[in-house]
Structure formats: C-alpha cells, structure tokens
C-alpha cells in the first residue's frame, strides 16, 4: 500500500469515529461547512488589522463612514452586466431584457424572498449597464430565473453581453473616444475595456472603416489570446493585438506622403497592474495576503508605464490612468511624480461633470508611506539608507506646497465601495499640453477641421488618415539612430509581407505567429471574387491580407487602411498577435461555382456595403426558418425570397433582413447573414451562438441547444418557425438520392456541415 493510500484510509477511519455533528468532522472530513467554500475549505476571515490601520491613518474614507466602508467590503460584489455590440443591436437586446426577462422577475419569490429586479447603473449612458444582487445559486432555483440565467450565459458567449465590473466601465467612458481617434490600450487583457473602445469607434454602423483604430497591448503572451477572443466578438477591422512590455512599448511609424513619421495616439488607456485591494469583494484572497509591500514593489512599474504612455500621447490628447487599488502610493503618488517630471506638459483634467450620477471622492493631497511591518515615513528625508531600495522619493507628495496645489490632485476620482455598492477604484484623466521636456516638439492633436482639409486635398494612397505623427528628423538623437536602422531593415523585406520581428532584436515568448501578407494589386485571386459579388469600385482591395506566404490562400482577412499603414511600417519592431477580420473562406471545389471563396459571417457587416450582387432580401419568418433548419427547400420560404433566389447561380449569397418601422413589435435592427444557394435549397452559414441570439431577438426561446436533427425552439405566441421532426431529413435524402455527394464546407462554428447538393 502506498503512502497516500495509507493516509486516505487513516482519514476515513478518523471520520467514521467522529460524531456526525462534531466540529472536527465538519472541518476535516470533507463535509461542507455552511459558511465555507465547497470541498471543505475553511472560510477566509474577512479581517486584516494592518489594512484597517493603514487606511484609517491615511483618512481615505470620509469621517463617520468607516464602518459602512468595511461592511461594504465584506459583502459580495453585485453582478453587473454591460450590453455590448453596436448601437442598433444593443438597443434590441436592451428592449428584450427590459420587456421580457426583467418583467418575469417582477413579484417573483424564491424561498419566500422577493427577487430584486436588476437596475441600470445611473451614470452609464443609455441604460446599457445593469447591476443585480442575484447570485448564481438563486438564478438556478426557479424556472423563470433559470431561463434568464441561460439567456445571460448564451449572450455572454456570443459577445452581446459582457459580465464586467461596474467600476471597470469608467475609464473608457472618460476617454471620450471619437471614431477618428488613434487609441492605445497599454495593459489591455482580458479585454472588457478594449471592447468598449472598439464600440465607440463604430458609433456609426454605416461606416465600415472608421478612421481610428485600437492597438491593444499586453505583456503576457497567453493573456493576449484571451484579448483576441474578446475583440473578435465585435468583428472590427480596426483592432490590432500586440505583445510587449508596456513600460517599453516601441514607438511606431507610419507613412505619410512617402515620408516616415512617428505615430502619436489621440487617446491612451493606462490601466496598470496593481495590488488590487479595491477588489476585496470578489477576490477574497486579498484579505489575508494584503500588505503595503505589494504597492511599494509596483509603484516603479506603474510610473514607468504611465511615463511611456505620456511620451506617446499627441498634444491635445487624453490619457486615462486607472487602478483597482485605493493605495495613494499606486494612485496619487504616480500622478504627482508624472506631473512633476512633465514640467507643465501634462495637466489633470476636470471631469467632475462628465459622468452625472457617479459618486466619487476627490484625490487626496497628503499621504505617508508605511512598510510591511507597520513603520511610517512622512517624507523622503526620514527614510534610512537601508530602505532606499524599497522606498523611493517618488512615493511621497511634493515638498513645495505651491507646486502640490498647482497639480490639482483633487481632480482625481476615488470610487469607494459603500457609496454605490461597487468595488474600489481610482481614475485620473491627463491632458497633454505640450511635448514632454526630454522630447522635442511634436504636432498637435488634429481637429475635425484639419481632418477635412486632409480629406479634400489630393493625396497619396497612404494619406488622408489624420494620424498623429511627427517627422523622423524631429526625434531625439538616440531615436534617430534606432529609426535609421529600422528603416534600412524595412527596405530589405518583401513588399506587403509583415512577419514577426527577428529573434536577435527582440526576445519572443509564446507561439510564433504567422506573417501578415497583403494581397498584391495584380493577384489573379481577386478578379473572380470582384466579379462574382459585383464589388463596388471603392472596395479597398489593398487592405486584404492572408496569413501565409506559401501554398493556397485559404482565408482572406481585412484591416482598415490605417492599420495597414501601421503593419507595413513596423513589422521589424512590433510583435503582432492578431489583426483583421475574416471576410472570405476558400471552398473545396469552389471553382465549380465561378468563385473559389465564400463569404464569412465574421466580416459580413464590413463587406456588405461593397457587395452589389447575390443579395436576397428575406422576411422575419424566412430568417426563423433559415436559422432553425439546416437546408430548407425553396418551397418552405416565402415567394418573394424564392423569386430572388431562382435566377441566382449556386454559391455564396447574402441574406438581408430589413426592419419594418410600421410593425414596432417586430425586430427593429437590420440583420445581414451569410448563406449558400444550392440546387433547390438555401442554408445560412451562421455560428451557433449568433443563431440563438437572432432567434431570441425575434421572440423565439431556445429550449435545447442542439439536437442531432437540428435546433428545437419554441415561440411564445405560436409554433410557427419551429422545425418539424423528420421534415428536413427526408427532404435532404430525396434531393441527394440521384447524384454524387456535394462538397463539404467548414461551418462557422468549427463543425463540418454538408453543402446543399449542386
């Protein structure tokens, strides 16, 4: 018998000897303590005397509110959700939530307790963020709540709802993003704030390619892929995920009229790594692990990241610095040090009126530094030589009272948990007035008037982008050398190929990424696509790329022209993890249908404005049938749909639903789906979660996620649109009985689905 087996047997014997209700049996025998975690772990005691002593001494909580503050920290954090996606779709989800799911929660009781109906966050625009005290346990206890829970899980998976903490929604709102802004998210993973920024770029859904873009960075290679997963849900051609240390993120270049210029960002989000003591309500480990040492160790990194962000900000641009910590060493001390060394180049913006309804405390002007063993220092002069490596002068407030007053640290926002039942948070909004003292002069953030001038003037293909930049000749000496070297290396690489940086110049971690290869102007691959879909002459084919330099191109991706500019000019200094959205996929035997590439649902909203052929307008009933049945025959669809489809050749098609304003009870947002026109049937190529999303918006509730025969749904008003068992299967067999099996197409959700027989 092995050692572990002997220990297990001994424990079992001890459990059998213990009385059932004894304390030892509860703690040691795998029984569950009612107040503890599952698996018999003891509950973490939500007490930390050093934490209380530290923050009471610093007076971060208003007088008379300390008990409420601590009580709130010990309560679990309420669940919050944000409705994501672009405006018309977000409004439909909100309408569905308010008029269906929330109404079902009214006057509902579970175990004799009335269920609290979710409430909108008062400070979030257009009621697109909600909070509720419903726990997962309660959600599963009632059939009505279970349906609501299933809705939340499914919509979160498809990216239409984000389970995001309330305070983390604040920094992107304070950035005041416009569609033409160039944005850098310095520490972006896991990506909930990044998705907010992308939504703001696409405020106008009719513009497929906004002038602006988001470069989302994270130092952790694995977390970068989580970031890609989050960003992909929004299907934007204006997002690029890169993998760098934010404190030394490279300065990028772009081509403006054939001249290399340095890229400066209009907006920078600097949500730095922090000790996280504002997250105690959800990360209860912090209670026992909290010490001031975490803040002392992180302060230097936070200051370096913020400084690097300020260097890359355009004049007139805005940078938001945020942490989920309440410690002034990570908050006001970083801001004060940054303002002091900027020598007037940066100033704190007054954003007190920008989020009406949000309760906050002003930043503090005085603080002290405490070591992990409780020793206090009021100024740098008091710190002994032996402590100089751990405690730095930048951790203290400026000595000069006039200088401290001029910093306006009270303009920082401190969010306390007990004020609006949230986590703890700190936000500061910085505006750049002039170049940093160690950098030479740079151009100002372009206004809308300047951008109009650029648009109307005759331009090079790479111009007209309102990219914040300055000529290479105006950079500091050391950067000129770096620039010259990189320009020489740029000249040696193949045209249109953006590979990963050489390992000699940069240490690479994680997976080696495939190169980004732009389709050449004269590539024979494109004309058949252009002809088949009757693409508009304005279609920017130069923005199409693949991820391979050899063999057949299987997927075609698309980026905005601004990101193309960034990619082509920075492949030697930047590690790109992902960019672009998939717009076309190669068919097996696709040449039979005059075009080797079918449309991909991921990029259809970007492509649709340029497609002038193979579009079928469908009714809401048609959409229900197409989304619930694999290969519905023409006879199952409306006569209007059949009349449009009958003259089209076999191959990829666009299915477009236009809302009818005369019928306000029906779905009021346009839907564009990818489909396939077979010999006698049409099918939709839409991922599973996206199917469920559209069906819910049309009043159908998914009962069973997926059956072998198809998706089974119910309509609350009628059974119309439901699939009749055996109907589709028998029809498919009849159609394919006399001929060879059709080619197999890859489904959007990763499964292989048989194409309608041609």
XYZ file of C-alpha atoms in Angstrom:
758
model
C 0.000 0.000 0.000
C 1.391 3.400 -0.967
C 1.875 6.296 1.442
C -1.078 8.291 0.018
C -3.412 5.280 0.285
C -2.430 4.797 3.941
C -3.126 8.471 4.687
C -6.518 8.300 2.935
C -7.509 5.169 4.873
C -6.429 6.760 8.155
C -8.530 9.865 7.400
C -11.564 7.697 6.588
C -11.185 5.837 9.884
C -10.962 9.134 11.775
C -14.120 10.401 10.052
C -16.048 7.259 10.982
C -15.005 7.680 14.615
C -16.130 11.353 14.739
C -19.737 12.130 15.800
C -21.739 13.420 12.812
C -22.268 16.933 14.099
C -18.885 17.495 15.634
C -16.771 20.458 14.609
C -13.809 18.270 13.607
C -15.927 16.205 11.296
C -17.179 19.322 9.595
C -13.736 20.822 9.086
C -11.595 17.777 8.372
C -13.866 15.200 6.829
C -14.853 16.709 3.527
C -18.276 17.754 4.855
C -19.260 21.214 3.791
C -19.257 23.985 6.339
C -22.386 26.062 5.648
C -20.374 29.277 5.735
C -17.346 27.831 3.946
C -16.373 27.016 0.400
C -17.223 23.776 -1.367
C -14.763 20.970 -0.804
C -14.439 21.562 2.947
C -12.049 24.536 2.794
C -12.347 26.858 5.777
C -13.901 30.234 5.070
C -11.448 33.105 4.706
C -11.871 35.508 7.601
C -12.526 38.971 6.191
C -10.290 40.775 8.656
C -6.933 42.482 8.236
C -5.874 44.770 11.077
C -2.924 46.241 9.163
C -5.249 47.158 6.252
C -7.645 48.944 8.604
C -4.827 50.711 10.466
C -3.223 51.889 7.202
C -6.318 53.357 5.566
C -7.701 54.888 8.782
C -4.388 56.681 9.221
C -4.490 57.959 5.607
C -8.114 59.150 6.008
C -9.247 57.968 2.566
C -12.806 57.469 3.885
C -14.941 60.462 4.997
C -15.389 60.856 8.741
C -18.192 58.753 10.180
C -18.307 56.347 7.189
C -15.584 53.868 8.170
C -17.968 51.171 9.457
C -20.075 51.396 6.285
C -16.890 51.179 4.194
C -15.707 47.988 5.946
C -19.195 46.476 5.929
C -19.438 47.008 2.149
C -16.007 45.391 1.613
C -17.198 42.253 3.445
C -20.333 41.930 1.294
C -20.138 40.018 -2.017
C -19.905 42.208 -5.107
C -23.213 42.533 -7.015
C -23.221 41.080 -10.512
C -23.058 43.696 -13.259
C -23.542 43.316 -16.970
C -22.964 45.604 -19.907
C -24.810 45.327 -23.203
C -22.110 45.319 -25.866
C -22.167 45.408 -29.638
C -23.068 48.262 -31.932
C -25.937 50.624 -31.314
C -28.958 49.198 -33.151
C -28.253 45.640 -31.960
C -27.543 46.820 -28.395
C -30.909 48.595 -28.294
C -32.697 45.398 -29.368
C -31.010 43.409 -26.578
C -31.945 46.123 -24.071
C -35.554 46.043 -25.313
C -35.584 42.238 -24.946
C -34.125 42.380 -21.422
C -36.477 45.077 -20.136
C -39.691 43.887 -21.746
C -39.261 40.154 -21.358
C -36.686 38.875 -18.880
C -36.831 41.676 -16.289
C -40.641 41.689 -16.336
C -40.627 37.977 -15.497
C -38.592 38.790 -12.363
C -41.163 41.257 -11.018
C -43.115 39.969 -7.977
C -41.150 36.723 -8.121
C -40.294 34.979 -4.847
C -37.646 32.324 -4.279
C -37.626 30.613 -0.847
C -40.028 33.245 0.463
C -37.728 36.145 -0.510
C -38.692 38.670 -3.154
C -36.254 38.741 -6.073
C -34.639 42.117 -6.706
C -35.156 43.248 -10.291
C -31.882 44.407 -11.971
C -31.412 48.177 -12.036
C -29.498 50.339 -14.555
C -26.253 51.987 -13.449
C -27.329 55.622 -13.099
C -24.112 57.020 -14.584
C -23.777 54.720 -17.631
C -25.204 56.235 -20.855
C -28.396 54.922 -22.484
C -29.116 52.289 -19.802
C -26.598 49.905 -21.355
C -25.180 48.719 -17.988
C -27.144 46.969 -15.198
C -26.470 45.558 -11.748
C -28.271 42.909 -9.725
C -27.837 41.162 -6.383
C -28.995 37.821 -7.831
C -26.475 35.058 -7.109
C -25.907 32.039 -9.341
C -27.493 29.834 -6.686
C -30.733 31.873 -6.769
C -30.678 32.041 -10.577
C -30.931 28.250 -10.754
C -33.737 27.801 -8.209
C -36.696 28.934 -10.290
C -37.662 28.076 -13.891
C -38.120 31.779 -14.727
C -34.710 32.630 -13.282
C -33.124 29.640 -14.984
C -34.344 30.943 -18.343
C -32.877 34.368 -17.531
C -29.601 32.715 -16.472
C -29.444 30.721 -19.709
C -30.023 33.948 -21.663
C -27.131 35.656 -19.816
C -24.733 32.738 -20.372
C -25.562 32.345 -24.064
C -25.441 36.073 -24.861
C -22.140 36.395 -22.976
C -20.670 33.569 -25.076
C -21.721 35.304 -28.284
C -20.311 38.623 -27.058
C -23.579 40.582 -26.854
C -23.387 40.900 -23.073
C -20.235 41.424 -21.025
C -20.074 40.401 -17.358
C -17.919 43.391 -16.454
C -17.395 45.003 -13.061
C -19.132 48.391 -12.811
C -16.039 50.465 -11.939
C -14.043 48.972 -14.817
C -16.506 50.586 -17.253
C -15.469 54.087 -16.110
C -12.010 54.613 -17.788
C -13.186 54.099 -21.414
C -16.109 56.498 -20.832
C -13.730 59.192 -19.566
C -11.514 58.834 -22.653
C -14.297 60.482 -24.732
C -13.438 58.455 -27.833
C -14.418 59.663 -31.318
C -14.434 57.429 -34.458
C -11.318 59.137 -35.887
C -9.144 58.629 -32.786
C -5.984 56.522 -32.734
C -6.096 54.653 -29.427
C -3.516 52.694 -27.436
C -4.657 50.336 -24.666
C -1.387 49.679 -22.831
C -2.365 46.842 -20.455
C -5.438 45.525 -22.228
C -6.090 41.878 -21.182
C -8.600 40.393 -20.534
C -10.232 42.942 -22.856
C -13.540 44.212 -21.451
C -12.350 47.835 -21.627
C -10.891 47.230 -25.105
C -14.297 46.107 -26.393
C -15.812 49.334 -25.036
C -13.245 51.325 -27.014
C -13.986 49.379 -30.224
C -17.726 50.030 -29.789
C -17.041 53.760 -29.501
C -15.027 53.716 -32.756
C -18.016 52.125 -34.518
C -20.576 54.583 -33.168
C -21.903 54.968 -36.724
C -22.713 51.472 -38.027
C -22.996 52.788 -41.588
C -19.245 53.464 -41.709
C -17.497 50.080 -42.176
C -13.981 51.529 -41.783
C -13.674 54.297 -39.147
C -10.552 56.433 -39.461
C -9.454 55.471 -35.977
C -8.134 52.195 -34.579
C -7.287 50.470 -31.292
C -3.878 48.936 -30.638
C -4.386 46.656 -27.634
C -1.199 45.551 -25.863
C -0.418 43.105 -23.081
C 2.887 41.817 -21.736
C 1.526 38.300 -21.110
C 1.519 36.227 -24.296
C -1.216 33.849 -23.108
C -3.475 36.690 -21.990
C -3.066 38.242 -25.444
C -5.045 35.311 -26.896
C -7.822 35.936 -24.360
C -7.757 39.525 -25.590
C -8.064 38.330 -29.213
C -11.063 36.162 -28.252
C -12.832 39.155 -26.652
C -12.076 41.551 -29.505
C -13.096 39.036 -32.217
C -16.672 39.063 -30.925
C -17.076 42.617 -32.236
C -15.776 41.798 -35.738
C -13.902 45.057 -36.228
C -11.229 45.660 -38.908
C -9.790 48.403 -36.671
C -8.225 46.389 -33.830
C -4.674 45.070 -33.525
C -3.414 42.968 -30.586
C 0.311 43.254 -29.797
C 2.574 41.633 -27.195
C 5.050 43.990 -25.468
C 6.132 45.226 -22.076
C 4.004 48.370 -21.700
C 6.854 50.224 -19.957
C 8.960 49.960 -23.127
C 6.331 49.603 -25.848
C 8.024 50.584 -29.118
C 7.387 53.893 -30.822
C 5.660 53.127 -34.118
C 5.994 54.788 -37.521
C 3.636 55.409 -40.385
C 3.991 56.550 -43.965
C 2.544 59.977 -44.732
C 3.025 61.071 -48.333
C 6.075 58.840 -48.745
C 7.710 60.216 -45.604
C 8.214 58.207 -42.383
C 6.607 59.880 -39.393
C 6.211 58.798 -35.789
C 2.743 57.762 -34.645
C 1.270 59.573 -31.669
C -2.041 58.490 -30.139
C -5.096 60.692 -29.562
C -6.265 58.547 -26.642
C -4.335 56.230 -24.318
C -5.802 53.908 -21.699
C -3.272 53.158 -18.976
C -4.993 50.628 -16.681
C -1.854 49.464 -14.898
C -1.114 46.263 -12.915
C -1.889 46.962 -9.254
C -2.170 45.388 -5.795
C -5.952 45.141 -6.288
C -7.126 45.939 -2.765
C -10.212 47.563 -4.290
C -11.276 44.078 -5.470
C -11.590 42.502 -1.989
C -15.304 41.916 -2.527
C -14.660 39.412 -5.332
C -11.021 38.391 -4.714
C -11.277 37.409 -1.075
C -7.684 36.128 -1.037
C -6.650 39.782 -0.778
C -7.926 39.864 2.839
C -5.216 37.536 4.109
C -2.482 38.484 1.607
C -2.728 42.282 1.811
C 0.415 44.156 2.756
C 1.853 47.542 1.782
C 4.827 45.724 0.221
C 2.773 44.982 -2.928
C 2.218 48.698 -3.533
C 5.850 49.586 -2.843
C 7.011 46.979 -5.373
C 4.526 48.027 -8.080
C 4.940 51.814 -7.828
C 8.058 51.942 -10.048
C 6.492 49.823 -12.802
C 3.283 51.866 -12.734
C 5.242 55.111 -13.074
C 7.310 53.741 -15.983
C 4.170 52.596 -17.844
C 2.425 55.942 -17.284
C 5.545 57.830 -18.432
C 5.795 55.741 -21.598
C 2.123 56.419 -22.288
C 2.594 60.175 -21.821
C 5.525 60.130 -24.268
C 3.370 58.552 -26.985
C 0.353 60.829 -26.461
C -0.361 63.532 -29.056
C -0.562 67.150 -27.921
C -4.173 67.840 -27.024
C -4.688 64.093 -26.493
C -6.150 62.483 -23.376
C -4.713 59.675 -21.238
C -6.654 57.880 -18.507
C -4.608 56.324 -15.691
C -6.536 53.840 -13.537
C -6.025 51.181 -10.855
C -8.311 48.949 -8.794
C -6.317 49.941 -5.705
C -7.109 52.523 -3.021
C -3.450 52.994 -2.073
C -2.086 56.517 -2.786
C 1.377 55.010 -3.458
C -0.132 53.454 -6.614
C -2.515 56.333 -7.306
C -1.787 59.974 -6.415
C 1.951 59.341 -5.920
C 2.293 58.082 -9.527
C 0.249 61.002 -10.905
C 2.139 63.605 -8.811
C 5.521 62.233 -9.906
C 4.419 62.164 -13.578
C 3.108 65.748 -13.397
C 6.298 66.940 -11.681
C 8.643 65.496 -14.284
C 6.431 66.657 -17.172
C 7.198 70.287 -16.152
C 3.789 71.532 -17.267
C 3.465 69.315 -20.362
C 0.666 67.346 -18.637
C -2.210 68.501 -16.511
C -5.120 66.815 -14.757
C -8.456 67.373 -16.492
C -11.546 68.301 -14.505
C -14.010 65.519 -15.359
C -16.356 66.060 -12.423
C -19.352 66.705 -14.704
C -18.665 64.037 -17.358
C -20.439 61.126 -15.648
C -23.517 62.547 -13.919
C -24.839 60.117 -11.320
C -21.418 58.682 -10.397
C -20.440 59.221 -6.737
C -16.743 59.727 -6.110
C -14.277 61.248 -3.641
C -11.594 63.741 -4.740
C -7.950 62.652 -4.826
C -6.006 63.168 -1.598
C -3.238 65.764 -1.212
C -1.359 64.288 1.741
C -0.203 60.747 2.464
C 2.568 58.827 4.189
C 4.461 55.658 3.336
C 4.245 52.547 5.535
C 6.482 49.468 5.383
C 5.040 45.954 5.588
C 5.917 45.783 9.309
C 3.985 48.984 10.105
C 6.780 51.602 10.180
C 5.680 55.045 8.892
C 7.677 57.658 6.942
C 6.230 61.134 6.326
C 8.921 62.280 3.863
C 11.894 61.004 1.871
C 14.292 62.672 4.347
C 13.040 60.340 7.101
C 13.846 57.160 5.152
C 17.090 55.480 6.331
C 19.714 54.479 3.768
C 18.943 50.788 4.292
C 15.375 51.335 2.999
C 16.305 53.290 -0.146
C 15.937 50.328 -2.479
C 12.406 49.602 -1.247
C 11.127 53.154 -0.754
C 11.735 55.813 -3.413
C 11.363 59.625 -3.359
C 8.574 59.482 -5.998
C 6.326 57.764 -3.427
C 5.950 60.958 -1.371
C 3.924 64.124 -2.094
C 5.923 67.091 -3.481
C 7.547 69.142 -0.687
C 6.653 72.534 -2.148
C 3.041 73.374 -1.085
C 2.542 75.717 -4.072
C 3.667 73.019 -6.520
C 1.385 70.476 -4.825
C -1.564 72.870 -5.016
C -0.922 73.577 -8.719
C -1.153 69.844 -9.514
C -4.885 69.805 -8.675
C -4.711 66.229 -7.350
C -8.266 66.696 -6.087
C -9.336 66.245 -9.754
C -8.525 62.521 -9.472
C -11.557 60.302 -8.836
C -11.652 57.826 -5.952
C -14.541 55.348 -6.049
C -15.370 53.890 -2.619
C -17.308 50.584 -2.333
C -20.037 51.748 0.067
C -21.155 54.768 -1.974
C -22.776 52.885 -4.884
C -22.260 49.230 -3.950
C -19.228 48.742 -6.237
C -15.562 47.785 -5.978
C -12.861 50.307 -5.027
C -11.235 52.209 -7.908
C -9.000 55.150 -8.824
C -9.082 57.178 -12.064
C -7.102 60.199 -13.243
C -7.554 61.917 -16.614
C -4.449 63.626 -18.019
C -4.333 66.041 -20.955
C -1.123 66.752 -22.847
C -0.473 70.452 -23.351
C 2.982 70.252 -24.933
C 5.821 67.846 -25.655
C 7.498 66.125 -22.699
C 10.667 68.021 -21.681
C 13.013 65.235 -22.832
C 11.330 65.049 -26.264
C 11.426 67.681 -28.969
C 8.377 69.459 -30.319
C 5.595 67.422 -31.930
C 2.386 68.273 -33.838
C -0.870 68.966 -32.056
C -3.839 66.595 -31.963
C -5.675 67.287 -35.235
C -9.108 68.880 -35.048
C -12.027 67.910 -37.265
C -11.337 70.990 -39.447
C -7.765 69.838 -40.065
C -9.011 66.362 -40.976
C -11.460 67.830 -43.502
C -8.574 69.709 -45.144
C -6.583 66.479 -45.416
C -9.530 64.648 -46.973
C -10.175 67.317 -49.601
C -6.557 67.699 -50.726
C -5.013 65.429 -53.399
C -3.437 62.554 -51.516
C -1.151 59.597 -51.843
C -2.875 56.171 -51.344
C -1.419 56.031 -47.832
C -2.580 59.536 -46.849
C -5.789 61.089 -45.566
C -5.776 59.316 -42.210
C -5.485 62.047 -39.568
C -2.665 60.048 -37.987
C -0.926 61.931 -35.212
C 2.716 61.999 -36.145
C 5.918 63.952 -36.454
C 8.782 63.785 -38.945
C 11.559 61.369 -38.050
C 14.042 64.233 -38.267
C 12.466 65.869 -35.204
C 13.039 62.915 -32.855
C 15.775 62.843 -30.201
C 19.272 61.688 -31.195
C 19.100 58.152 -29.830
C 15.764 57.568 -31.549
C 17.108 58.821 -34.886
C 19.718 56.045 -34.765
C 17.073 53.433 -33.981
C 14.873 54.797 -36.755
C 17.647 54.720 -39.358
C 18.491 51.113 -38.512
C 14.885 50.008 -38.703
C 14.279 51.864 -41.974
C 17.233 50.051 -43.525
C 15.890 46.703 -42.374
C 12.410 47.644 -43.672
C 13.878 48.069 -47.134
C 15.200 44.512 -47.132
C 11.866 42.783 -46.509
C 9.426 41.580 -49.137
C 6.756 44.016 -50.241
C 3.482 43.591 -48.368
C 4.804 40.891 -46.007
C 4.743 41.695 -42.305
C 6.416 38.899 -40.388
C 7.323 38.621 -36.702
C 10.405 40.584 -35.568
C 13.758 38.765 -35.767
C 14.642 36.960 -32.520
C 18.011 38.764 -32.330
C 16.304 42.125 -31.883
C 13.578 41.003 -29.514
C 13.043 38.109 -27.152
C 9.967 36.245 -28.303
C 7.752 34.290 -25.942
C 4.771 32.063 -26.693
C 3.742 30.929 -30.149
C 5.481 32.094 -33.298
C 2.852 33.984 -35.272
C 2.275 33.521 -38.996
C 3.182 36.539 -41.159
C 0.617 39.075 -42.388
C 0.778 39.119 -46.203
C -1.159 41.771 -48.126
C -2.674 40.673 -51.449
C -0.731 42.288 -54.346
C -2.654 44.628 -56.677
C -2.238 42.241 -59.625
C -3.037 38.999 -57.769
C -5.207 36.783 -60.081
C -7.085 35.569 -56.993
C -9.121 38.785 -56.648
C -10.825 39.489 -60.047
C -13.134 36.385 -59.865
C -14.221 37.467 -56.358
C -14.837 41.030 -57.533
C -16.903 39.830 -60.495
C -18.905 37.183 -58.591
C -20.028 39.597 -55.835
C -20.069 42.706 -58.095
C -17.904 44.569 -55.604
C -18.101 48.334 -55.687
C -15.092 50.084 -57.333
C -14.483 51.818 -53.990
C -13.748 48.458 -52.308
C -10.287 48.792 -50.675
C -8.725 45.577 -52.027
C -5.267 46.758 -50.952
C -6.406 46.108 -47.349
C -6.930 42.365 -47.930
C -4.376 40.051 -46.342
C -3.630 36.375 -45.704
C -1.542 34.606 -43.069
C 0.597 32.532 -45.413
C 3.359 33.150 -47.967
C 3.188 29.657 -49.499
C 0.522 27.373 -50.953
C -3.166 28.115 -51.464
C -4.638 31.062 -49.607
C -7.445 29.549 -47.513
C -8.695 32.609 -45.605
C -8.799 36.276 -46.594
C -8.758 38.920 -43.852
C -9.368 42.640 -43.928
C -7.937 45.590 -41.994
C -8.570 49.319 -42.212
C -6.124 51.364 -44.319
C -4.727 52.992 -41.158
C -3.841 49.611 -39.641
C -2.372 48.531 -42.996
C -0.108 51.557 -42.790
C 0.943 50.586 -39.234
C 1.547 46.934 -40.184
C 3.651 47.662 -43.266
C 5.892 50.141 -41.487
C 6.503 48.382 -38.158
C 6.927 44.651 -38.713
C 10.554 44.786 -37.533
C 9.812 46.425 -34.190
C 6.393 45.084 -33.226
C 5.118 41.627 -32.257
C 1.588 41.422 -33.654
C -0.566 38.629 -32.236
C -3.682 39.263 -34.307
C -5.391 41.806 -36.518
C -8.069 41.936 -39.204
C -11.383 40.130 -39.601
C -12.069 37.102 -41.765
C -14.124 38.104 -44.810
C -13.770 35.153 -47.236
C -13.034 31.410 -46.858
C -11.962 29.089 -49.652
C -14.452 26.362 -50.689
C -13.340 22.878 -51.552
C -14.251 22.506 -55.254
C -15.360 26.132 -55.133
C -14.171 26.815 -58.674
C -17.275 24.984 -59.893
C -19.340 27.940 -58.677
C -17.385 30.669 -60.539
C -15.766 31.785 -57.286
C -13.396 29.848 -55.047
C -14.287 31.882 -51.940
C -17.465 32.025 -49.879
C -18.422 34.863 -47.530
C -17.614 34.579 -43.809
C -20.183 35.729 -41.237
C -17.457 37.286 -39.078
C -16.782 40.022 -41.638
C -20.143 40.342 -43.370
C -21.098 43.700 -41.785
C -17.800 45.160 -43.056
C -18.165 43.676 -46.555
C -21.901 44.218 -47.109
C -21.733 47.946 -48.079
C -19.470 46.997 -51.032
C -21.465 43.993 -52.349
C -23.877 44.711 -55.218
C -24.828 41.192 -56.279
C -26.112 37.920 -54.797
C -28.183 39.697 -52.137
C -31.551 38.206 -51.149
C -33.907 40.277 -49.009
C -35.725 37.978 -46.580
C -38.677 38.364 -44.210
C -38.571 37.687 -40.483
C -40.336 34.343 -40.991
C -37.705 33.388 -43.581
C -34.922 34.250 -41.119
C -36.529 31.996 -38.477
C -36.680 29.087 -40.931
C -33.112 29.647 -42.182
C -31.747 29.746 -38.626
C -33.649 26.704 -37.337
C -33.319 24.324 -40.285
C -30.169 23.042 -41.954
C -31.136 23.169 -45.657
C -34.692 24.454 -46.100
C -36.070 23.968 -49.635
C -37.280 26.967 -51.629
C -40.899 25.820 -51.080
C -40.513 26.447 -47.325
C -39.530 30.084 -47.878
C -41.720 32.984 -48.962
C -42.499 33.505 -52.659
C -40.600 36.835 -52.558
C -37.451 35.033 -51.406
C -37.893 32.278 -53.992
C -38.291 34.819 -56.827
C -34.973 36.438 -55.852
C -33.138 33.115 -55.448
C -34.337 31.232 -58.529
C -32.226 33.213 -61.031
C -29.032 33.128 -58.947
C -26.336 30.586 -59.692
C -25.166 28.197 -56.994
C -22.726 29.585 -54.457
C -22.350 32.031 -51.587
C -25.099 34.638 -51.017
C -26.038 37.476 -48.660
C -29.328 37.234 -46.744
C -30.571 40.673 -45.651
C -33.433 41.417 -43.247
C -34.706 45.000 -43.219
C -36.863 46.061 -40.237
C -40.374 47.384 -40.867
C -40.959 50.588 -38.881
C -44.714 50.121 -39.353
C -44.512 46.993 -37.189
C -42.833 48.172 -33.959
C -43.384 44.777 -32.293
C -41.039 43.072 -34.773
C -37.227 43.119 -34.738
C -36.128 46.706 -35.409
C -32.454 46.225 -36.296
C -31.147 45.114 -39.718
C -29.619 41.634 -39.964
C -27.068 40.509 -42.559
C -26.342 36.779 -42.798
C -24.072 34.658 -44.984
C -25.804 31.888 -46.892
C -25.388 29.298 -49.615
C -27.679 28.887 -52.613
C -27.828 25.188 -53.510
C -29.721 23.394 -56.269
C -33.109 23.612 -54.579
C -32.370 24.938 -51.115
C -30.747 27.755 -49.155
C -28.741 27.459 -45.965
C -27.390 30.026 -43.512
C -23.715 29.910 -42.509
C -24.002 31.430 -39.031
C -22.252 30.366 -35.777
C -24.455 28.605 -33.229
C -24.433 31.373 -30.586
C -25.196 34.021 -33.190
C -28.163 31.954 -34.414
C -29.542 31.757 -30.876
C -29.037 35.500 -30.428
C -31.036 36.470 -33.523
C -33.773 33.962 -32.727
C -34.170 35.365 -29.199
C -34.413 38.876 -30.593
C -37.285 37.606 -32.757
C -39.199 36.175 -29.787
C -38.087 32.538 -30.067
C -36.735 30.843 -26.966
C -34.090 28.132 -27.309
C -35.158 25.063 -25.341
C -32.437 22.655 -26.294
C -29.116 23.929 -27.607
C -28.589 21.375 -30.335
C -30.197 18.106 -31.355
C -28.969 15.714 -33.999
C -31.948 16.613 -36.193
C -31.481 20.361 -35.758
C -32.226 23.157 -33.278
C -35.509 22.883 -31.387
C -37.182 26.154 -30.438
C -40.499 27.427 -29.200
C -42.316 30.635 -29.951
C -44.265 32.033 -27.043
C -47.110 33.100 -29.324
C -47.172 30.206 -31.787
C -45.207 27.262 -33.045
C -44.525 28.939 -36.396
C -40.898 28.677 -37.393
C -40.333 25.501 -35.374
C -38.769 22.577 -37.171
C -40.960 19.582 -37.802
C -39.112 16.353 -36.907
C -38.077 14.378 -39.970
C -39.183 17.080 -42.418
C -35.707 18.365 -43.232
C -34.008 14.983 -43.093
C -36.348 13.297 -45.551
C -36.127 16.242 -47.955
C -32.329 16.171 -47.877
C -32.244 12.458 -48.706
C -34.627 12.949 -51.655
C -32.537 15.787 -53.054
C -29.277 13.861 -52.864
C -30.570 10.450 -53.908
C -29.783 10.675 -57.605
C -26.403 12.417 -57.622
C -22.960 12.475 -56.054
C -22.439 13.947 -52.606
C -21.829 17.694 -52.639
C -18.593 19.269 -51.406
C -18.195 19.765 -47.646
C -17.923 23.332 -46.376
C -16.430 24.265 -42.999
C -19.180 25.634 -40.761
C -18.665 28.924 -38.976
C -18.756 27.282 -35.537
C -15.974 24.865 -36.426
C -18.132 21.827 -37.284
C -18.319 20.348 -40.773
C -21.683 20.799 -42.442
C -22.643 19.220 -45.779
C -23.282 21.757 -48.502
C -26.597 21.586 -50.388
C -26.067 19.323 -53.390
C -25.402 21.116 -56.606
